[in-house]
Short mmCIF file of C-alpha atoms and ligand atoms in Angstrom, two decimals:
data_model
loop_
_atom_site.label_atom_id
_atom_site.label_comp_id
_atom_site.label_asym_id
_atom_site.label_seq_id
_atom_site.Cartn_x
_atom_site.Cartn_y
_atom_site.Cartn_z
CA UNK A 8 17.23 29.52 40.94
CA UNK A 9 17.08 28.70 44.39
CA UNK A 10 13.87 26.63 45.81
CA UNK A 11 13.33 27.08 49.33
CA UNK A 12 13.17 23.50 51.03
CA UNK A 13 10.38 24.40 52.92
CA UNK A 14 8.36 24.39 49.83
CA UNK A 15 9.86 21.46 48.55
CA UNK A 16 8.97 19.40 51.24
CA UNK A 17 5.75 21.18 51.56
CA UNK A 18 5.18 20.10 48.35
CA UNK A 19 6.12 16.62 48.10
CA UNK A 20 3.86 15.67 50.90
CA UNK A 21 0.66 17.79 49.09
CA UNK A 22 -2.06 14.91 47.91
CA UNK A 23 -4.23 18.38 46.77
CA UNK A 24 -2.63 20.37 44.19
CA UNK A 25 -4.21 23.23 42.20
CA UNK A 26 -2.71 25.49 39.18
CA UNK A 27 -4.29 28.63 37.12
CA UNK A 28 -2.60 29.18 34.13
CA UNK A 29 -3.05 32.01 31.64
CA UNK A 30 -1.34 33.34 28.60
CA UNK A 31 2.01 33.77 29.49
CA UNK A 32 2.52 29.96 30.25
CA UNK A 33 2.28 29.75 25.98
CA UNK A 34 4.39 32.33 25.25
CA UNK A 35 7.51 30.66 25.02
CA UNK A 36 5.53 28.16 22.13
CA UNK A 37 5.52 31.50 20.24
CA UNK A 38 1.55 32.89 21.10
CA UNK A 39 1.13 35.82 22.07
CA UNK A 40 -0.11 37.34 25.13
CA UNK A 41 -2.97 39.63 26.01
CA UNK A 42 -0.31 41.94 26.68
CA UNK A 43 1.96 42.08 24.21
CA UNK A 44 2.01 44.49 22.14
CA UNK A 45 0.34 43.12 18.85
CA UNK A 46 2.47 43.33 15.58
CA UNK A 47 1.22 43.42 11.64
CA UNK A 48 -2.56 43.06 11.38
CA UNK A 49 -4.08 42.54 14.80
CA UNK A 50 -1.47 45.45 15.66
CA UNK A 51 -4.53 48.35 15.71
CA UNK A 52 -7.04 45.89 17.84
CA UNK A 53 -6.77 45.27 21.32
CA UNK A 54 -8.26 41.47 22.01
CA UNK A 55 -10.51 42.63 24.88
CA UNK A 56 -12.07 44.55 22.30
CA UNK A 57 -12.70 41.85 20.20
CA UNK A 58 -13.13 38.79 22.31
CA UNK A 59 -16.95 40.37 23.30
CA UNK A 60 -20.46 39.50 21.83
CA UNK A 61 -21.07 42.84 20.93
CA UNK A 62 -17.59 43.21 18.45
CA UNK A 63 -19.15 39.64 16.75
CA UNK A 64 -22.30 41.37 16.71
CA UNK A 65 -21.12 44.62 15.02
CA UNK A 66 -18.52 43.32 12.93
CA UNK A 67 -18.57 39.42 12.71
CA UNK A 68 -15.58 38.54 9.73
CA UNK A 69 -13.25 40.69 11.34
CA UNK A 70 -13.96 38.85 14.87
CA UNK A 71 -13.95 35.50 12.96
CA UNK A 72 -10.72 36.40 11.54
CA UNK A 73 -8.92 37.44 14.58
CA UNK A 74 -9.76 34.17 15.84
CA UNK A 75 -9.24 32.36 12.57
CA UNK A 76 -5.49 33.57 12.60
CA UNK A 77 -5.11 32.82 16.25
CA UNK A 78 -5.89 29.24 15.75
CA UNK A 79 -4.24 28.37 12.42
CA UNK A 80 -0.74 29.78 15.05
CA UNK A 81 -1.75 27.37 18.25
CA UNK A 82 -2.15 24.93 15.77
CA UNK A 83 1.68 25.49 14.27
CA UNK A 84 3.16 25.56 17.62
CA UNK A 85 3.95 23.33 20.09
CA UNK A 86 3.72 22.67 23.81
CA UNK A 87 6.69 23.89 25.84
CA UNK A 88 9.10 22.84 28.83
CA UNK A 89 5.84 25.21 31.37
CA UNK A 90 3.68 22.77 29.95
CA UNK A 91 5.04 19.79 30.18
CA UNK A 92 6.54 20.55 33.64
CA UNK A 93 2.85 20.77 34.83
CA UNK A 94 2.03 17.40 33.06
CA UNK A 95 4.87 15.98 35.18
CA UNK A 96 3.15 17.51 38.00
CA UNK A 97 -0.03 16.26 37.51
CA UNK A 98 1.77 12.30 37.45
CA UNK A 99 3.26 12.94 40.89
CA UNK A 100 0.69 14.22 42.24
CA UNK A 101 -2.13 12.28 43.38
CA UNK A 102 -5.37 15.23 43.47
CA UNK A 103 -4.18 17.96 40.38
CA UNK A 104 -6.44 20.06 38.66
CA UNK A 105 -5.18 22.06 36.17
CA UNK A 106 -7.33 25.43 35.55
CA UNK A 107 -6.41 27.70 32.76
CA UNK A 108 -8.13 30.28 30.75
CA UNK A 109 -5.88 29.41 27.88
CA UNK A 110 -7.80 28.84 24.86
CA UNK A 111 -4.89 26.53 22.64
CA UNK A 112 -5.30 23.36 24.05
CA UNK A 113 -1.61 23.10 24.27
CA UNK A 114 -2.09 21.71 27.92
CA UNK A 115 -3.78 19.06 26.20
CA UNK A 116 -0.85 18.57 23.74
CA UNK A 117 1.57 18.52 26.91
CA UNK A 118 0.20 15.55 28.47
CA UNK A 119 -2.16 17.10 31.06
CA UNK A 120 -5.09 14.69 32.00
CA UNK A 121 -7.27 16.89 34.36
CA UNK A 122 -7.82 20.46 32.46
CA UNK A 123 -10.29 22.96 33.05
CA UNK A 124 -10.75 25.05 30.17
CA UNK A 125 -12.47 28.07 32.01
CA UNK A 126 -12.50 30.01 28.86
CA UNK A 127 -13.63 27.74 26.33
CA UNK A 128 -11.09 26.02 23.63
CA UNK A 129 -10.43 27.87 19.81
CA UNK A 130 -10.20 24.56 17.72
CA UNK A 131 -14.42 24.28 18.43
CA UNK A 132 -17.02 26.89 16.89
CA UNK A 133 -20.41 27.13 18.49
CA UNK A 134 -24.00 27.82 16.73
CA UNK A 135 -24.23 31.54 18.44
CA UNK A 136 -27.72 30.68 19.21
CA UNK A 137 -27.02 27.08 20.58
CA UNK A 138 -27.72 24.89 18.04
CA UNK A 139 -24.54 22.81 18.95
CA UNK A 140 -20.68 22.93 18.89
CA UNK A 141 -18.49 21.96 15.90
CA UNK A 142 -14.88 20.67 15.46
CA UNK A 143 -15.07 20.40 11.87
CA UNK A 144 -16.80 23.00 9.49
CA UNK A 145 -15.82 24.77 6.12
CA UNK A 146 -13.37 27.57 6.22
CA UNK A 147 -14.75 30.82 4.50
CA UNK A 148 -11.92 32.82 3.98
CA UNK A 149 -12.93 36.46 5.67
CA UNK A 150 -16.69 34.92 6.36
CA UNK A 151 -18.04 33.22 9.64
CA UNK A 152 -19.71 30.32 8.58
CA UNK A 153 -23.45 29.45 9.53
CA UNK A 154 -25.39 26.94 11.56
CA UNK A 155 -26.69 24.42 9.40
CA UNK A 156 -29.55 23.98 11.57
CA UNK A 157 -30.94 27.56 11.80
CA UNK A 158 -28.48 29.58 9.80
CA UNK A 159 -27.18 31.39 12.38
CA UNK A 160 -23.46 32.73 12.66
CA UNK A 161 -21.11 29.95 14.13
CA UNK A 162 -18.67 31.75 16.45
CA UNK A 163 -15.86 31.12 18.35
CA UNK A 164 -16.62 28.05 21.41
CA UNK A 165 -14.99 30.51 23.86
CA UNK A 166 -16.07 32.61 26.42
CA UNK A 167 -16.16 36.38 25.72
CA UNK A 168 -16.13 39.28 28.17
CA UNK A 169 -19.28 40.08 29.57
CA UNK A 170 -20.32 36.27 28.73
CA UNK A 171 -21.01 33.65 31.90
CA UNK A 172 -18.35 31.16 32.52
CA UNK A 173 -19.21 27.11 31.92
CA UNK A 174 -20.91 26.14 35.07
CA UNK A 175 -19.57 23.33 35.49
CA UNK A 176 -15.86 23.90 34.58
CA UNK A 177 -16.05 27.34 36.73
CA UNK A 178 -17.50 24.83 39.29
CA UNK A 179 -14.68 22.68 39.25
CA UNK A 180 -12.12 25.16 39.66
CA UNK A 181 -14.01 26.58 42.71
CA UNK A 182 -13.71 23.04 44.35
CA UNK A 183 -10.32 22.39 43.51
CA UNK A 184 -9.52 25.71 45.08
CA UNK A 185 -11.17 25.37 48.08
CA UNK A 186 -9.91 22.29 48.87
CA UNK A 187 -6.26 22.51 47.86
CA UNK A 188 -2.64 21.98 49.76
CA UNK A 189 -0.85 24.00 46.90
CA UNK A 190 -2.49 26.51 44.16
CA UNK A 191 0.44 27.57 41.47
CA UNK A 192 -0.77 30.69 39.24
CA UNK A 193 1.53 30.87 35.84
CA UNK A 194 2.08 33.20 33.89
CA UNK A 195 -1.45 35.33 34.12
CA UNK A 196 -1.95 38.95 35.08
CA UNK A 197 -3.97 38.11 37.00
CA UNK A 198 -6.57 40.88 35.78
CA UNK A 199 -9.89 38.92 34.60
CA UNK A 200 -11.90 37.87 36.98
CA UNK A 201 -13.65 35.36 38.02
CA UNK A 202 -10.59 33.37 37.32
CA UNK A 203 -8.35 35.93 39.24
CA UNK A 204 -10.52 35.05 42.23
CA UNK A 205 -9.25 31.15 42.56
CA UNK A 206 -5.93 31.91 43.86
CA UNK A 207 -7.19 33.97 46.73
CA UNK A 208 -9.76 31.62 47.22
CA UNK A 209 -7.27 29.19 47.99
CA UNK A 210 -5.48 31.24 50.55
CA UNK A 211 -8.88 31.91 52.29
CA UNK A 212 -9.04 28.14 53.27
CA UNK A 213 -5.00 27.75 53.93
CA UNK A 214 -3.38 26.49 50.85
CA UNK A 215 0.37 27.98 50.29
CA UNK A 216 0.14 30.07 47.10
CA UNK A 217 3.00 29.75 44.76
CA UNK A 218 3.26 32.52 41.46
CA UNK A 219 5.28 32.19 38.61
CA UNK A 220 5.20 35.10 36.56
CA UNK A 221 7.34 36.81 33.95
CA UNK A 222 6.26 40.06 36.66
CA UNK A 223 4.40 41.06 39.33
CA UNK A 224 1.24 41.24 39.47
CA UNK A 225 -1.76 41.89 41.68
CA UNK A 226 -1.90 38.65 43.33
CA UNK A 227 1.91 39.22 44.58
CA UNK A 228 1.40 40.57 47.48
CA UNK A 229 -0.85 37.78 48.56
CA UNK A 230 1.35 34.91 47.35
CA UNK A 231 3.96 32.67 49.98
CA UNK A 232 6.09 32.44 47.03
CA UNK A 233 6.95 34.49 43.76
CA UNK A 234 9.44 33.03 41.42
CA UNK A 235 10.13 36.21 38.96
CA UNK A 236 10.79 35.05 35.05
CA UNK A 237 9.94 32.50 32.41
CA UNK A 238 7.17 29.52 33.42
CA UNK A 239 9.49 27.35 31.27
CA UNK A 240 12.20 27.75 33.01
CA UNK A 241 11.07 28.13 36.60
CA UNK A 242 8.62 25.37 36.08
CA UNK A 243 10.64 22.17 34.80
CA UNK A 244 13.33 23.71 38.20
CA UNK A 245 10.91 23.29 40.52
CA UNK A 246 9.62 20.01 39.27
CA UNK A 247 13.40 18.53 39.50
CA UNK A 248 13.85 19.50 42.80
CA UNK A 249 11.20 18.15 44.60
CA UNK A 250 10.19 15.04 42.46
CA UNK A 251 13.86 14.90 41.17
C1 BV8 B 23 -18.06 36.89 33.69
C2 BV8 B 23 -11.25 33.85 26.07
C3 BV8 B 23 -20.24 37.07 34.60
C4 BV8 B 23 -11.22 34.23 24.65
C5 BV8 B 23 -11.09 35.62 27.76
C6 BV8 B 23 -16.17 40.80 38.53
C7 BV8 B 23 -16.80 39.57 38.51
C8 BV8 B 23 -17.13 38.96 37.31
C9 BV8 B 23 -16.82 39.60 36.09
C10 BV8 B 23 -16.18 40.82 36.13
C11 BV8 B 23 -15.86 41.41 37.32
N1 BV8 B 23 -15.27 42.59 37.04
C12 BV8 B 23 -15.17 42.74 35.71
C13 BV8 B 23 -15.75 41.70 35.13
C14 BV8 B 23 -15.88 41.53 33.71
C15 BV8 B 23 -14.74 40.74 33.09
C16 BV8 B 23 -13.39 41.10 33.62
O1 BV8 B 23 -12.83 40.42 34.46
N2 BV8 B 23 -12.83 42.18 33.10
C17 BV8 B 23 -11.49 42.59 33.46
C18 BV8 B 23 -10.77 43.07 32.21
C19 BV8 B 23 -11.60 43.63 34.51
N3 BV8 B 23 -14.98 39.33 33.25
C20 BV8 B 23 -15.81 38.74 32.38
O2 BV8 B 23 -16.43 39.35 31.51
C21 BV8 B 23 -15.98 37.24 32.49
N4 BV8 B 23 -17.40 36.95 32.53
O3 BV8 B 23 -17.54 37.07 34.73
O4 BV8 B 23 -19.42 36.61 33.54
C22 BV8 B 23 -20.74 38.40 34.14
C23 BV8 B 23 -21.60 38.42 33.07
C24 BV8 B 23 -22.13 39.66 32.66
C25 BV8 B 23 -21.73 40.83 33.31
C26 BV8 B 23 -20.80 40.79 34.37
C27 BV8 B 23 -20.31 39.56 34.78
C28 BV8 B 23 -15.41 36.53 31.27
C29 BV8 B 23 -13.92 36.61 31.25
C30 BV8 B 23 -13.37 35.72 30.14
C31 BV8 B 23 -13.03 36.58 28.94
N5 BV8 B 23 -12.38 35.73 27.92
N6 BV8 B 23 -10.51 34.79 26.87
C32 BV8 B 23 -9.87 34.49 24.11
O5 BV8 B 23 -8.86 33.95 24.59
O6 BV8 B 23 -9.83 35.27 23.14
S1 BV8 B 23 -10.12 36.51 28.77
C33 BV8 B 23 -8.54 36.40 28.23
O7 BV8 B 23 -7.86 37.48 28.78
C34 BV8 B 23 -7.83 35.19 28.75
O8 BV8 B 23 -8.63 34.04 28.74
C35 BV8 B 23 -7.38 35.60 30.09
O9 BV8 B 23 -8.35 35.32 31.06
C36 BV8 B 23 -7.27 37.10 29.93
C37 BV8 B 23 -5.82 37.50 29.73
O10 BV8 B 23 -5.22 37.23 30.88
P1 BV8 B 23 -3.86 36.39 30.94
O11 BV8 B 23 -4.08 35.00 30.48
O12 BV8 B 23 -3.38 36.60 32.31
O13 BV8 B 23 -2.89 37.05 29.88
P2 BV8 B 23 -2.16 38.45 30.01
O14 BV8 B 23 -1.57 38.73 28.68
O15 BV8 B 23 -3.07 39.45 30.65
O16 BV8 B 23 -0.97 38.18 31.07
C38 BV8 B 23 0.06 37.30 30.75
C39 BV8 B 23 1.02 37.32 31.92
O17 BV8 B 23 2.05 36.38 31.66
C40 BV8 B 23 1.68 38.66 32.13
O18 BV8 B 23 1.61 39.00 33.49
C41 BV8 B 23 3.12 38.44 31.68
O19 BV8 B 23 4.03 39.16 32.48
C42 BV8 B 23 3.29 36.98 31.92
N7 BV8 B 23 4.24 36.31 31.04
C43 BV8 B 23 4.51 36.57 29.74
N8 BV8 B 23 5.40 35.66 29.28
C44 BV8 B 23 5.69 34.82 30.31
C45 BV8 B 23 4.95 35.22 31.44
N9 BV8 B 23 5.01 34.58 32.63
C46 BV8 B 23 5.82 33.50 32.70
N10 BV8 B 23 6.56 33.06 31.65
C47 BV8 B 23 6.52 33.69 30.46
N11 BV8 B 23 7.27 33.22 29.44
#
């Protein structure tokens, strides 16, 4: 795959780099994507039409389990060469914020310092009434377990649709946006907003917009530069060619 120079040296001489990451960066660790067609029991769901207050509401076990399943998997699998390309990023760079709305903390696992979880992380559970957040509690097969302070349900510490983003991680990305050289935006469809709104964000105040994507998408037409296929294989290229 062929990096245009231009971007190379664009990008070795960037102090401000920014990145939005999204499912398709963890797909090659074996998760799947919002997109991908589910298989066995999640194959009749669609997550957007679980990942909402109003599917805990109506039917909370079935919203715990979906979530339940999804994290016993992130926690089986491991980071892979798209994340650990943009942990070698972040080291070469001297300003990187990494944004994602990745819920599997496998960023984390990668080596990434600076993350923004926009979405909230699936290894903590919340008091749905905001009693506190947990990272240990009891596992009730099939049951959500309660808030020991005021026996509400304990959900999920992520952010569903319709629900506000952090303010202060949603913050963050805004900033690092706005004041970027180079924004990267892997492997996302670039569909939920506000998330989908960083990118163009950063080409409002100049920044070169590079997309790595397994296809296009509707940021495409916006972006200086769309590498078509895997993250973690496009990713670890680029890295080698510009910080060798
Ligand atoms: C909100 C967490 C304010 C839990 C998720 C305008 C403004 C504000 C809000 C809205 C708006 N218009 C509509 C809305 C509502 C909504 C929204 O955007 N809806 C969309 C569907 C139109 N937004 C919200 O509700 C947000 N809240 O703004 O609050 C508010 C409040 C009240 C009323 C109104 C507004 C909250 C959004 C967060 C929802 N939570 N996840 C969980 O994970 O379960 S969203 C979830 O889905 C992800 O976090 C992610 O954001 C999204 C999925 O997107 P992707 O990550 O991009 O994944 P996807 O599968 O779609 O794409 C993967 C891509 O990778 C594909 O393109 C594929 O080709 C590619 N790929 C695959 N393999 C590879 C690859 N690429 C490279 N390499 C590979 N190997």
């Amino acid at each position: 795959m062929e990096i245009p120079p231009e971007l190379i040296t664009f990008l070795r001489s960037s102090a401000h780099v920014a990145a939005l990451t999204g499912a398709g960066v963890s797909q090659e660790s074996g998760l799947r994507t919002f997109r991908d067609t589910a298989d066995g029991l999640w194959a009749q769901y669609r997550p957007e039409d679980l990942a909402t207050p109003e599917a805990f509401e109506r039917t909370p076990e079935l919203v715990w389990e979906f979530y339940a399943a999804r994290r016993l998997k992130a926690g089986e699998v491991q980071p892979n060469a798209g994340h650990f390309a943009l942990a070698e990023m972040e080291r070469h760079v001297p300003h990187f914020t990494l944004i994602t709305q990745n819920v599997d903390g496998l960023h984390r696992h990668a080596g990434s310092k600076s993350v923004v979880e926009l979405h909230g992380n699936i290894t903590r559970i919340k008091c749905s009434r905001g009693c506190g957040v947990f990272t240990e509690w009891e596992e009730l097969p099939g049951k959500a377990p309660t808030c020991p302070t005021c026996g509400a349900k304990l959900r999920p510490d992520v952010v569903w649709f319709g629900e506000m983003l952090p303010s202060d991680e949603l913050a963050t990305a805004v900033q690092a946006a706005r004041t970027c050289q180079v924004f990267f935006s892997v492997g996302t469809s670039g569909l939920v907003k506000p998330a989908a709104r960083l990118p163009l964000l950063a080409k409002q105040i100049g920044a070169v917009v590079v997309e790595v994507n397994a296809e296009e998408t509707p940021l495409t037409p916006s972006v200086d530069y769309f590498f078509q296929g895997k993250s973690g294989e496009i990713l670890p290229e680029l890295v080698k060619a510009v910080w060798g």
